[in-house]
Amino acid sequence: MEFYLESDAKIKDITERLKACRYGDVISCTDSGLFEVAKAILVREKLPGLTIQLLDKSEYVQRSVTSHKRRDSSQSDRFNDRQEAVLRALEKVLAHCEKEGIRLIGFSDDLVAVPAHLDDGSGLSAEAVDLDTSGVYRGAEFRNN
């Protein structure tokens, strides 16, 4: 179903309206402040499957947000959305390493960082720093014993 939130709606009324909605319902409004309030309530109350829309005067959707339950990573062979965000952040960090002249080298089962200008390809620089990978890095020589 579709519901419209009046511009003078109170937070309590919006909360009650959203809690009464069913999966797939669409809630619309024309006030951007009200849209932000409804979006915050949607997140706070963890109400899955609802869509909140900000409409212009012609009833064209300017902004829209739909809540979803987080995918369970055990149900899929793919990364979930949080894991994908972490991987994108890691890629950004690696790009910063390149920009700042840092090389990351897999050395046995450890990961070390070396200033790029000191890397002769052996990974044996006295300036190499062993990185704490929190157990997520496994070198090529890793074996289960």
Short mmCIF file of C-alpha atoms in Angstrom, two decimals:
data_model
loop_
_atom_site.label_atom_id
_atom_site.label_comp_id
_atom_site.label_asym_id
_atom_site.label_seq_id
_atom_site.Cartn_x
_atom_site.Cartn_y
_atom_site.Cartn_z
CA MET A 1 0.00 0.00 0.00
CA GLU A 2 0.97 3.62 -0.35
CA PHE A 3 0.74 6.15 2.46
CA TYR A 4 1.31 9.89 2.47
CA LEU A 5 2.83 11.74 5.43
CA GLU A 6 1.44 15.24 5.94
CA SER A 7 4.03 18.00 6.46
CA ASP A 8 2.72 18.73 9.97
CA ALA A 9 3.04 15.11 11.15
CA LYS A 10 4.62 14.59 14.57
CA ILE A 11 7.50 12.16 15.18
CA LYS A 12 5.24 9.96 17.31
CA ASP A 13 2.67 9.77 14.49
CA ILE A 14 5.34 8.96 11.90
CA THR A 15 6.78 6.23 14.14
CA GLU A 16 3.34 4.67 14.64
CA ARG A 17 2.55 4.89 10.90
CA LEU A 18 5.83 3.21 9.94
CA LYS A 19 5.45 0.48 12.57
CA ALA A 20 1.95 -0.27 11.23
CA CYS A 21 3.24 -0.73 7.68
CA ARG A 22 3.79 -4.09 6.06
CA TYR A 23 6.66 -5.32 3.94
CA GLY A 24 6.52 -3.60 0.54
CA ASP A 25 4.57 -0.54 1.65
CA VAL A 26 5.55 2.87 0.26
CA ILE A 27 5.45 6.03 2.39
CA SER A 28 5.62 9.36 0.57
CA CYS A 29 6.06 12.97 1.64
CA THR A 30 6.89 16.33 0.06
CA ASP A 31 8.94 17.83 2.90
CA SER A 32 12.70 17.04 2.90
CA GLY A 33 12.95 17.41 6.69
CA LEU A 34 10.09 14.97 7.15
CA PHE A 35 11.78 12.57 4.71
CA GLU A 36 14.97 12.64 6.84
CA VAL A 37 12.95 12.06 10.03
CA ALA A 38 11.09 9.12 8.48
CA LYS A 39 14.36 7.67 7.20
CA ALA A 40 15.90 7.92 10.69
CA ILE A 41 12.87 6.20 12.22
CA LEU A 42 13.07 3.46 9.58
CA VAL A 43 16.69 2.76 10.56
CA ARG A 44 16.16 3.10 14.31
CA GLU A 45 13.16 0.78 14.36
CA LYS A 46 14.79 -1.68 11.89
CA LEU A 47 11.70 -1.95 9.73
CA PRO A 48 12.58 -4.06 6.65
CA GLY A 49 10.98 -3.78 3.24
CA LEU A 50 9.56 -0.27 3.49
CA THR A 51 10.20 2.50 0.97
CA ILE A 52 10.18 6.17 1.86
CA GLN A 53 9.92 8.65 -1.01
CA LEU A 54 10.45 12.40 -1.19
CA LEU A 55 8.15 13.80 -3.89
CA ASP A 56 8.30 17.17 -5.63
CA LYS A 57 5.16 19.24 -6.39
CA SER A 58 4.60 17.22 -9.57
CA GLU A 59 4.74 14.01 -7.52
CA TYR A 60 8.03 13.03 -9.14
CA VAL A 61 10.28 11.01 -6.83
CA GLN A 62 13.30 13.14 -5.91
CA ARG A 63 14.77 10.78 -3.33
CA SER A 64 13.90 7.29 -2.22
CA VAL A 65 15.18 4.86 0.38
CA THR A 66 14.18 1.23 0.91
CA SER A 67 15.12 -0.78 3.97
CA HIS A 68 16.41 -4.33 3.64
CA LYS A 69 17.58 -6.98 6.04
CA ARG A 70 21.27 -7.65 5.74
CA ARG A 71 22.05 -10.69 3.65
CA ASP A 72 23.38 -13.63 5.60
CA SER A 73 26.82 -14.49 4.20
CA SER A 74 26.24 -18.18 4.93
CA GLN A 75 23.38 -18.21 2.38
CA SER A 76 25.52 -17.04 -0.50
CA ASP A 77 28.89 -17.72 -2.04
CA ARG A 78 29.26 -13.98 -2.56
CA PHE A 79 30.43 -11.24 -0.19
CA ASN A 80 27.68 -9.46 1.74
CA ASP A 81 27.32 -5.68 1.50
CA ARG A 82 29.44 -4.98 4.59
CA GLN A 83 32.23 -7.22 3.33
CA GLU A 84 32.11 -5.47 -0.04
CA ALA A 85 32.42 -2.09 1.71
CA VAL A 86 35.48 -3.33 3.62
CA LEU A 87 37.08 -4.57 0.41
CA ARG A 88 36.50 -1.18 -1.26
CA ALA A 89 38.08 0.52 1.77
CA LEU A 90 41.06 -1.84 1.55
CA GLU A 91 41.48 -1.00 -2.12
CA LYS A 92 41.51 2.70 -1.20
CA VAL A 93 44.15 2.05 1.46
CA LEU A 94 46.26 0.15 -1.05
CA ALA A 95 45.94 3.04 -3.52
CA HIS A 96 47.14 5.39 -0.74
CA CYS A 97 50.09 3.07 -0.09
CA GLU A 98 51.07 3.36 -3.74
CA LYS A 99 50.64 7.14 -3.66
CA GLU A 100 52.84 7.45 -0.57
CA GLY A 101 55.51 5.11 -1.90
CA ILE A 102 54.81 2.05 0.22
CA ARG A 103 55.12 -1.48 -1.13
CA LEU A 104 53.39 -4.39 0.55
CA ILE A 105 55.25 -7.66 0.17
CA GLY A 106 54.13 -11.16 1.07
CA PHE A 107 57.11 -12.62 2.88
CA SER A 108 56.66 -16.25 3.84
CA ASP A 109 53.41 -16.15 5.81
CA ASP A 110 53.81 -12.54 6.90
CA LEU A 111 52.99 -9.29 5.20
CA VAL A 112 55.61 -6.56 5.40
CA ALA A 113 55.71 -2.95 4.28
CA VAL A 114 58.80 -1.43 2.72
CA PRO A 115 59.44 2.10 1.47
CA ALA A 116 59.12 1.71 -2.32
CA HIS A 117 62.52 3.27 -3.05
CA LEU A 118 64.24 0.66 -0.83
CA ASP A 119 62.53 -2.35 -2.41
CA ASP A 120 65.10 -4.27 -4.44
CA GLY A 121 62.69 -7.15 -5.06
CA SER A 122 64.00 -9.36 -2.28
CA GLY A 123 61.75 -7.97 0.47
CA LEU A 124 64.75 -8.15 2.82
CA SER A 125 65.17 -4.44 3.59
CA ALA A 126 66.21 -3.52 7.14
CA GLU A 127 63.44 -0.93 6.96
CA ALA A 128 60.72 -3.57 6.42
CA VAL A 129 57.88 -3.41 8.91
CA ASP A 130 55.90 -6.55 9.77
CA LEU A 131 52.18 -5.73 9.54
CA ASP A 132 49.55 -7.02 11.92
CA THR A 133 47.06 -8.55 9.50
CA SER A 134 44.72 -9.79 12.25
CA GLY A 135 44.92 -13.25 10.76
CA VAL A 136 43.26 -12.32 7.45
CA TYR A 137 46.44 -12.53 5.39
CA ARG A 138 47.79 -15.92 4.42
CA GLY A 139 51.07 -16.09 2.54
CA ALA A 140 51.78 -18.46 -0.31
CA GLU A 141 53.74 -20.76 2.00
CA PHE A 142 50.84 -21.24 4.45
CA ARG A 143 50.22 -24.86 5.34
CA ASN A 144 47.75 -26.41 7.73
CA ASN A 145 49.71 -28.54 10.16
#
